[in-house]
mmCIF file of N, CA and C in Angstrom:
data_model
loop_
_atom_site.group_PDB
_atom_site.id
_atom_site.type_symbol
_atom_site.label_atom_id
_atom_site.label_comp_id
_atom_site.label_asym_id
_atom_site.label_seq_id
_atom_site.Cartn_x
_atom_site.Cartn_y
_atom_site.Cartn_z
ATOM 1 N N GLN A 77 109.374 68.368 126.337
ATOM 2 C CA GLN A 77 108.889 67.721 125.270
ATOM 3 C C GLN A 77 108.497 66.429 125.713
ATOM 4 N N VAL A 78 107.526 66.151 125.116
ATOM 5 C CA VAL A 78 106.687 64.618 125.218
ATOM 6 C C VAL A 78 107.278 63.842 124.433
ATOM 7 N N GLN A 79 108.037 62.525 124.907
ATOM 8 C CA GLN A 79 108.361 61.477 124.103
ATOM 9 C C GLN A 79 107.714 60.286 124.634
ATOM 10 N N LEU A 80 107.506 59.504 123.505
ATOM 11 C CA LEU A 80 106.973 58.118 123.577
ATOM 12 C C LEU A 80 108.052 57.067 123.226
ATOM 13 N N VAL A 81 108.323 55.870 123.742
ATOM 14 C CA VAL A 81 109.151 55.128 123.548
ATOM 15 C C VAL A 81 108.603 53.540 123.246
ATOM 16 N N GLU A 82 108.359 53.113 122.295
ATOM 17 C CA GLU A 82 107.807 51.655 122.291
ATOM 18 C C GLU A 82 108.862 50.487 122.163
ATOM 19 N N SER A 83 108.635 49.390 122.826
ATOM 20 C CA SER A 83 109.373 48.178 122.865
ATOM 21 C C SER A 83 108.653 46.913 122.762
ATOM 22 N N GLY A 84 109.146 45.723 122.574
ATOM 23 C CA GLY A 84 108.339 44.670 122.752
ATOM 24 C C GLY A 84 108.154 43.581 121.406
ATOM 25 N N GLY A 85 107.950 44.430 120.652
ATOM 26 C CA GLY A 85 107.789 43.775 119.317
ATOM 27 C C GLY A 85 108.892 42.565 118.783
ATOM 28 N N GLY A 86 108.535 41.995 117.457
ATOM 29 C CA GLY A 86 109.422 40.824 117.301
ATOM 30 C C GLY A 86 108.783 39.933 116.318
ATOM 31 N N LEU A 87 109.195 38.756 116.019
ATOM 32 C CA LEU A 87 108.998 37.827 115.304
ATOM 33 C C LEU A 87 108.123 36.546 115.961
ATOM 34 N N VAL A 88 107.163 36.168 115.650
ATOM 35 C CA VAL A 88 106.585 34.982 116.467
ATOM 36 C C VAL A 88 105.668 34.331 115.502
ATOM 37 N N GLU A 89 105.504 33.098 115.823
ATOM 38 C CA GLU A 89 104.730 32.074 114.982
ATOM 39 C C GLU A 89 102.994 32.382 115.142
ATOM 40 N N ALA A 90 102.296 32.240 114.136
ATOM 41 C CA ALA A 90 100.920 32.291 114.421
ATOM 42 C C ALA A 90 100.257 31.488 115.473
ATOM 43 N N GLY A 91 99.476 32.122 116.362
ATOM 44 C CA GLY A 91 98.858 31.384 117.679
ATOM 45 C C GLY A 91 99.765 31.704 118.796
ATOM 46 N N GLY A 92 100.916 32.567 118.625
ATOM 47 C CA GLY A 92 101.655 33.190 119.974
ATOM 48 C C GLY A 92 101.564 34.277 120.472
ATOM 49 N N SER A 93 102.500 34.874 121.092
ATOM 50 C CA SER A 93 102.130 35.998 122.208
ATOM 51 C C SER A 93 102.995 37.027 122.176
ATOM 52 N N LEU A 94 102.936 38.229 122.245
ATOM 53 C CA LEU A 94 104.005 39.113 122.419
ATOM 54 C C LEU A 94 103.508 40.258 123.304
ATOM 55 N N ARG A 95 103.975 40.995 124.069
ATOM 56 C CA ARG A 95 103.795 41.964 124.857
ATOM 57 C C ARG A 95 104.467 43.384 124.773
ATOM 58 N N LEU A 96 103.673 44.261 124.351
ATOM 59 C CA LEU A 96 104.489 45.700 123.795
ATOM 60 C C LEU A 96 104.026 46.741 124.820
ATOM 61 N N SER A 97 105.156 47.518 125.155
ATOM 62 C CA SER A 97 105.055 48.269 125.894
ATOM 63 C C SER A 97 105.704 49.635 125.820
ATOM 64 N N CYS A 98 105.003 50.850 126.263
ATOM 65 C CA CYS A 98 105.231 52.270 125.531
ATOM 66 C C CYS A 98 105.531 53.088 126.761
ATOM 67 N N VAL A 99 106.836 53.580 126.969
ATOM 68 C CA VAL A 99 106.927 54.491 128.121
ATOM 69 C C VAL A 99 106.674 55.993 127.682
ATOM 70 N N VAL A 100 106.122 56.955 128.299
ATOM 71 C CA VAL A 100 106.111 58.143 128.016
ATOM 72 C C VAL A 100 106.778 59.189 129.034
ATOM 73 N N SER A 101 107.560 59.814 128.600
ATOM 74 C CA SER A 101 108.140 61.212 129.477
ATOM 75 C C SER A 101 107.304 62.179 129.955
ATOM 76 N N GLY A 102 107.657 62.558 131.236
ATOM 77 C CA GLY A 102 106.887 63.665 131.767
ATOM 78 C C GLY A 102 105.747 63.209 132.552
ATOM 79 N N SER A 103 105.376 64.428 133.265
ATOM 80 C CA SER A 103 103.825 64.166 134.125
ATOM 81 C C SER A 103 102.709 63.920 133.483
ATOM 82 N N ILE A 104 102.583 64.273 132.316
ATOM 83 C CA ILE A 104 101.347 64.662 131.608
ATOM 84 C C ILE A 104 100.664 63.087 131.467
ATOM 85 N N PHE A 105 101.237 61.998 131.468
ATOM 86 C CA PHE A 105 100.908 60.810 130.914
ATOM 87 C C PHE A 105 99.170 60.382 131.983
ATOM 88 N N SER A 106 99.522 60.466 132.976
ATOM 89 C CA SER A 106 98.344 60.274 133.971
ATOM 90 C C SER A 106 96.819 60.818 133.843
ATOM 91 N N ILE A 107 97.041 61.891 133.006
ATOM 92 C CA ILE A 107 95.880 62.499 132.873
ATOM 93 C C ILE A 107 95.173 62.569 131.109
ATOM 94 N N LYS A 108 95.992 61.510 130.662
ATOM 95 C CA LYS A 108 95.604 61.576 129.017
ATOM 96 C C LYS A 108 94.761 59.945 128.698
ATOM 97 N N THR A 109 94.389 60.226 127.598
ATOM 98 C CA THR A 109 94.130 59.041 127.175
ATOM 99 C C THR A 109 95.007 58.326 126.122
ATOM 100 N N MET A 110 95.511 57.077 126.139
ATOM 101 C CA MET A 110 96.370 56.205 125.387
ATOM 102 C C MET A 110 95.912 55.366 124.445
ATOM 103 N N GLY A 111 96.482 55.532 123.399
ATOM 104 C CA GLY A 111 96.044 54.258 122.149
ATOM 105 C C GLY A 111 97.213 53.360 121.663
ATOM 106 N N TRP A 112 96.868 52.602 120.983
ATOM 107 C CA TRP A 112 97.809 51.676 120.451
ATOM 108 C C TRP A 112 97.102 51.738 118.797
ATOM 109 N N TYR A 113 98.167 51.902 118.044
ATOM 110 C CA TYR A 113 97.712 51.690 116.558
ATOM 111 C C TYR A 113 98.675 50.845 115.784
ATOM 112 N N ARG A 114 98.534 50.803 114.631
ATOM 113 C CA ARG A 114 99.215 49.976 113.895
ATOM 114 C C ARG A 114 98.823 50.033 112.335
ATOM 115 N N GLN A 115 100.072 50.049 111.360
ATOM 116 C CA GLN A 115 100.162 50.050 110.214
ATOM 117 C C GLN A 115 100.645 48.933 109.245
ATOM 118 N N ALA A 116 100.335 48.474 108.530
ATOM 119 C CA ALA A 116 100.778 47.325 107.694
ATOM 120 C C ALA A 116 101.325 47.724 106.172
ATOM 121 N N PRO A 117 101.989 47.545 105.373
ATOM 122 C CA PRO A 117 102.789 47.965 104.430
ATOM 123 C C PRO A 117 101.308 48.148 103.308
ATOM 124 N N GLY A 118 101.470 49.189 102.667
ATOM 125 C CA GLY A 118 100.154 49.769 101.567
ATOM 126 C C GLY A 118 98.931 49.858 102.325
ATOM 127 N N LYS A 119 98.799 49.833 103.718
ATOM 128 C CA LYS A 119 97.471 49.953 104.261
ATOM 129 C C LYS A 119 97.427 51.145 105.349
ATOM 130 N N GLN A 120 96.525 51.888 105.701
ATOM 131 C CA GLN A 120 96.396 53.106 106.480
ATOM 132 C C GLN A 120 96.486 52.545 108.010
ATOM 133 N N ARG A 121 96.969 53.473 108.729
ATOM 134 C CA ARG A 121 97.113 53.269 110.101
ATOM 135 C C ARG A 121 95.580 53.155 110.678
ATOM 136 N N GLU A 122 95.248 52.298 111.771
ATOM 137 C CA GLU A 122 94.272 51.889 112.220
ATOM 138 C C GLU A 122 94.360 51.515 114.006
ATOM 139 N N LEU A 123 93.488 52.287 114.382
ATOM 140 C CA LEU A 123 93.327 51.944 115.936
ATOM 141 C C LEU A 123 93.340 50.732 116.383
ATOM 142 N N VAL A 124 93.854 50.084 117.228
ATOM 143 C CA VAL A 124 93.928 48.734 117.918
ATOM 144 C C VAL A 124 92.968 48.752 119.118
ATOM 145 N N ALA A 125 93.451 49.545 120.082
ATOM 146 C CA ALA A 125 93.012 49.634 121.445
ATOM 147 C C ALA A 125 93.063 51.006 122.014
ATOM 148 N N SER A 126 92.442 51.402 122.751
ATOM 149 C CA SER A 126 92.482 52.808 123.649
ATOM 150 C C SER A 126 92.139 52.572 125.182
ATOM 151 N N ILE A 127 92.966 53.347 126.050
ATOM 152 C CA ILE A 127 92.543 53.463 127.233
ATOM 153 C C ILE A 127 92.479 55.043 128.078
ATOM 154 N N THR A 128 91.471 55.214 128.575
ATOM 155 C CA THR A 128 91.702 56.688 129.106
ATOM 156 C C THR A 128 92.234 56.520 130.404
ATOM 157 N N SER A 129 92.500 57.841 131.225
ATOM 158 C CA SER A 129 92.919 57.911 132.442
ATOM 159 C C SER A 129 91.964 57.572 133.370
ATOM 160 N N ARG A 130 90.745 57.118 133.097
ATOM 161 C CA ARG A 130 89.678 56.483 134.095
ATOM 162 C C ARG A 130 89.597 55.019 133.862
ATOM 163 N N MET A 131 90.799 54.595 132.914
ATOM 164 C CA MET A 131 90.539 52.952 132.781
ATOM 165 C C MET A 131 89.319 52.752 131.737
ATOM 166 N N THR A 132 88.821 53.456 131.036
ATOM 167 C CA THR A 132 87.854 53.061 130.041
ATOM 168 C C THR A 132 88.508 52.680 128.776
ATOM 169 N N ILE A 133 88.027 51.346 128.454
ATOM 170 C CA ILE A 133 89.087 50.671 127.237
ATOM 171 C C ILE A 133 87.997 50.346 125.953
ATOM 172 N N ARG A 134 88.730 50.655 125.000
ATOM 173 C CA ARG A 134 87.858 49.965 123.544
ATOM 174 C C ARG A 134 88.884 49.287 122.852
ATOM 175 N N TYR A 135 88.469 48.394 122.010
ATOM 176 C CA TYR A 135 89.218 47.454 121.075
ATOM 177 C C TYR A 135 88.477 47.380 119.641
ATOM 178 N N ALA A 136 89.487 47.280 118.575
ATOM 179 C CA ALA A 136 88.906 47.221 117.529
ATOM 180 C C ALA A 136 88.312 45.714 117.149
ATOM 181 N N ASP A 137 87.567 45.543 116.444
ATOM 182 C CA ASP A 137 86.718 44.260 116.383
ATOM 183 C C ASP A 137 87.615 43.162 116.171
ATOM 184 N N SER A 138 88.695 43.542 115.407
ATOM 185 C CA SER A 138 89.726 42.487 114.852
ATOM 186 C C SER A 138 90.402 41.843 116.010
ATOM 187 N N VAL A 139 90.744 42.651 116.904
ATOM 188 C CA VAL A 139 91.572 42.227 118.209
ATOM 189 C C VAL A 139 90.541 41.872 119.457
ATOM 190 N N THR A 140 89.439 42.142 119.449
ATOM 191 C CA THR A 140 88.372 41.829 120.741
ATOM 192 C C THR A 140 88.730 40.249 120.897
ATOM 193 N N GLY A 141 88.980 40.011 122.285
ATOM 194 C CA GLY A 141 89.334 38.975 122.786
ATOM 195 C C GLY A 141 90.603 38.395 122.795
ATOM 196 N N ARG A 142 91.341 38.960 121.866
ATOM 197 C CA ARG A 142 92.691 38.269 121.781
ATOM 198 C C ARG A 142 93.824 39.326 122.341
ATOM 199 N N PHE A 143 93.452 40.574 122.323
ATOM 200 C CA PHE A 143 94.620 41.743 122.743
ATOM 201 C C PHE A 143 93.933 42.569 124.274
ATOM 202 N N THR A 144 94.962 42.891 125.227
ATOM 203 C CA THR A 144 94.530 43.489 126.063
ATOM 204 C C THR A 144 95.447 44.680 126.458
ATOM 205 N N ILE A 145 94.795 46.002 126.339
ATOM 206 C CA ILE A 145 95.537 47.246 126.741
ATOM 207 C C ILE A 145 95.398 47.177 128.441
ATOM 208 N N SER A 146 96.626 47.762 128.984
ATOM 209 C CA SER A 146 96.577 48.225 130.484
ATOM 210 C C SER A 146 97.525 49.444 130.624
ATOM 211 N N ARG A 147 97.520 50.394 131.503
ATOM 212 C CA ARG A 147 98.327 51.174 131.868
ATOM 213 C C ARG A 147 98.693 51.180 133.187
ATOM 214 N N ASP A 148 99.824 51.677 133.689
ATOM 215 C CA ASP A 148 100.544 51.595 134.772
ATOM 216 C C ASP A 148 100.852 53.145 135.073
ATOM 217 N N ASN A 149 100.172 54.200 135.675
ATOM 218 C CA ASN A 149 100.270 55.281 135.778
ATOM 219 C C ASN A 149 101.788 55.800 136.953
ATOM 220 N N ALA A 150 101.843 54.801 137.518
ATOM 221 C CA ALA A 150 103.305 55.112 138.377
ATOM 222 C C ALA A 150 104.430 55.057 137.517
ATOM 223 N N LYS A 151 104.423 54.114 136.775
ATOM 224 C CA LYS A 151 105.621 53.770 135.705
ATOM 225 C C LYS A 151 105.710 54.528 134.311
ATOM 226 N N ASN A 152 104.482 55.560 134.070
ATOM 227 C CA ASN A 152 104.254 56.303 132.919
ATOM 228 C C ASN A 152 104.083 55.169 131.769
ATOM 229 N N THR A 153 103.754 53.933 131.647
ATOM 230 C CA THR A 153 103.612 53.023 130.929
ATOM 231 C C THR A 153 102.436 52.571 130.542
ATOM 232 N N VAL A 154 102.226 52.389 129.246
ATOM 233 C CA VAL A 154 100.929 51.763 128.791
ATOM 234 C C VAL A 154 101.358 50.191 128.059
ATOM 235 N N TYR A 155 100.682 49.462 127.874
ATOM 236 C CA TYR A 155 101.018 48.043 127.523
ATOM 237 C C TYR A 155 99.994 47.489 126.538
ATOM 238 N N LEU A 156 100.326 46.584 125.875
ATOM 239 C CA LEU A 156 99.360 45.766 124.907
ATOM 240 C C LEU A 156 99.813 44.320 124.913
ATOM 241 N N GLU A 157 98.880 43.309 125.338
ATOM 242 C CA GLU A 157 99.249 42.301 125.561
ATOM 243 C C GLU A 157 98.527 41.590 124.354
ATOM 244 N N MET A 158 99.219 40.733 123.211
ATOM 245 C CA MET A 158 98.571 40.333 122.252
ATOM 246 C C MET A 158 98.650 38.831 122.377
ATOM 247 N N ASN A 159 97.560 38.204 122.106
ATOM 248 C CA ASN A 159 97.606 36.568 122.445
ATOM 249 C C ASN A 159 96.836 35.894 121.180
ATOM 250 N N SER A 160 97.214 34.726 120.874
ATOM 251 C CA SER A 160 96.330 34.345 119.302
ATOM 252 C C SER A 160 96.947 34.891 118.396
ATOM 253 N N LEU A 161 98.103 35.326 117.997
ATOM 254 C CA LEU A 161 98.360 36.351 116.744
ATOM 255 C C LEU A 161 98.080 35.481 115.815
ATOM 256 N N LYS A 162 97.842 36.292 114.606
ATOM 257 C CA LYS A 162 97.628 35.856 113.265
ATOM 258 C C LYS A 162 98.659 36.714 112.326
ATOM 259 N N PRO A 163 98.719 36.239 111.206
ATOM 260 C CA PRO A 163 99.392 37.013 110.028
ATOM 261 C C PRO A 163 98.953 38.265 109.986
ATOM 262 N N GLU A 164 97.684 38.499 109.770
ATOM 263 C CA GLU A 164 97.267 39.556 109.482
ATOM 264 C C GLU A 164 97.731 40.503 110.538
ATOM 265 N N ASP A 165 97.979 40.217 111.702
ATOM 266 C CA ASP A 165 98.254 41.506 112.826
ATOM 267 C C ASP A 165 99.847 41.962 112.381
ATOM 268 N N THR A 166 100.407 41.389 111.664
ATOM 269 C CA THR A 166 101.672 41.881 111.166
ATOM 270 C C THR A 166 101.768 43.230 110.839
ATOM 271 N N ALA A 167 102.597 44.065 111.381
ATOM 272 C CA ALA A 167 102.368 45.728 111.348
ATOM 273 C C ALA A 167 103.123 46.414 112.069
ATOM 274 N N LEU A 168 103.538 47.848 111.966
ATOM 275 C CA LEU A 168 104.461 48.599 112.839
ATOM 276 C C LEU A 168 103.347 49.107 113.829
ATOM 277 N N TYR A 169 103.727 48.684 114.885
ATOM 278 C CA TYR A 169 102.576 49.031 116.223
ATOM 279 C C TYR A 169 103.295 50.493 116.681
ATOM 280 N N TYR A 170 102.430 51.585 116.646
ATOM 281 C CA TYR A 170 102.711 52.799 117.399
ATOM 282 C C TYR A 170 101.754 52.745 118.795
ATOM 283 N N CYS A 171 102.277 53.752 120.075
ATOM 284 C CA CYS A 171 101.370 53.950 120.788
ATOM 285 C C CYS A 171 101.248 55.930 120.593
ATOM 286 N N ALA A 172 100.110 56.129 121.309
ATOM 287 C CA ALA A 172 99.948 57.476 121.040
ATOM 288 C C ALA A 172 99.431 58.078 122.397
ATOM 289 N N LEU A 173 99.732 59.209 122.515
ATOM 290 C CA LEU A 173 99.236 59.989 123.725
ATOM 291 C C LEU A 173 98.267 60.735 123.196
ATOM 292 N N ASP A 174 96.870 60.889 123.933
ATOM 293 C CA ASP A 174 95.599 61.618 123.436
ATOM 294 C C ASP A 174 95.574 61.525 122.031
ATOM 295 N N PRO A 175 94.994 60.357 121.629
ATOM 296 C CA PRO A 175 95.084 60.170 120.105
ATOM 297 C C PRO A 175 93.441 61.212 119.796
ATOM 298 N N TYR A 176 92.622 61.330 120.815
ATOM 299 C CA TYR A 176 91.592 61.925 120.317
ATOM 300 C C TYR A 176 91.555 63.466 120.375
ATOM 301 N N ALA A 177 92.834 64.079 120.676
ATOM 302 C CA ALA A 177 93.160 65.599 120.899
ATOM 303 C C ALA A 177 92.817 66.574 119.918
ATOM 304 N N VAL A 178 92.121 67.591 119.791
ATOM 305 C CA VAL A 178 91.781 68.731 118.974
ATOM 306 C C VAL A 178 93.222 69.243 118.538
ATOM 307 N N VAL A 179 94.158 69.360 119.443
ATOM 308 C CA VAL A 179 95.093 70.016 119.233
ATOM 309 C C VAL A 179 96.548 69.514 118.452
ATOM 310 N N ARG A 180 96.756 68.628 119.591
ATOM 311 C CA ARG A 180 97.979 67.348 119.250
ATOM 312 C C ARG A 180 97.686 66.484 119.604
ATOM 313 N N THR A 181 98.282 65.193 119.047
ATOM 314 C CA THR A 181 98.587 63.966 119.249
ATOM 315 C C THR A 181 99.818 63.819 119.123
ATOM 316 N N TYR A 182 100.616 63.145 120.435
ATOM 317 C CA TYR A 182 102.030 62.538 120.508
ATOM 318 C C TYR A 182 102.049 60.885 120.003
ATOM 319 N N TRP A 183 103.045 60.811 119.128
ATOM 320 C CA TRP A 183 103.216 59.373 118.513
ATOM 321 C C TRP A 183 104.787 58.903 118.853
ATOM 322 N N GLY A 184 104.806 57.738 119.283
ATOM 323 C CA GLY A 184 106.060 57.255 119.189
ATOM 324 C C GLY A 184 106.586 56.776 117.977
ATOM 325 N N GLN A 185 107.882 56.169 117.898
ATOM 326 C CA GLN A 185 108.585 55.672 116.582
ATOM 327 C C GLN A 185 108.012 54.234 116.119
ATOM 328 N N GLY A 186 107.296 53.691 116.959
ATOM 329 C CA GLY A 186 107.121 52.255 116.250
ATOM 330 C C GLY A 186 107.852 51.262 116.652
ATOM 331 N N THR A 187 107.173 49.994 117.070
ATOM 332 C CA THR A 187 107.730 48.809 117.007
ATOM 333 C C THR A 187 107.343 47.734 116.430
ATOM 334 N N GLN A 188 107.797 46.819 115.613
ATOM 335 C CA GLN A 188 107.414 46.028 114.520
ATOM 336 C C GLN A 188 107.245 44.660 115.235
ATOM 337 N N VAL A 189 106.003 44.228 114.649
ATOM 338 C CA VAL A 189 105.566 42.940 114.906
ATOM 339 C C VAL A 189 105.123 41.957 113.601
ATOM 340 N N THR A 190 105.905 41.014 113.546
ATOM 341 C CA THR A 190 105.660 40.075 112.386
ATOM 342 C C THR A 190 105.255 38.553 112.952
ATOM 343 N N VAL A 191 104.429 38.291 112.343
ATOM 344 C CA VAL A 191 103.505 36.900 112.693
ATOM 345 C C VAL A 191 103.761 35.986 111.421
ATOM 346 N N SER A 192 104.389 35.028 111.481
ATOM 347 C CA SER A 192 104.555 33.965 110.517
ATOM 348 C C SER A 192 103.515 33.263 110.524
ATOM 349 N N SER A 193 103.160 32.347 109.620
ATOM 350 C CA SER A 193 101.968 31.531 109.395
ATOM 351 C C SER A 193 102.562 29.871 109.407
#
């Protein structure tokens, strides 16, 4: 069974930084696209960033220039470095394995990021 565990969330002042991590169980990680999503209260879940197995990266317009996604296949881990954080970045952040899959996407439980103004 594939499992994803996020960590690194917390409370930070506007303009601050956080680094999120997501560890994926099993050997499937290295051949799959990974994504970071977030969901704020009363809003739909949105894609923040994605990274393919060949290191192709995409970002949402709202985070371009501030966030950096990366992966370490040897550690089965995907990271999201968040800089210049804004209050509107406040959300529960989820990592996802194979977010564009036709059959099944695997999700973590989420880690809370709160940015105070």
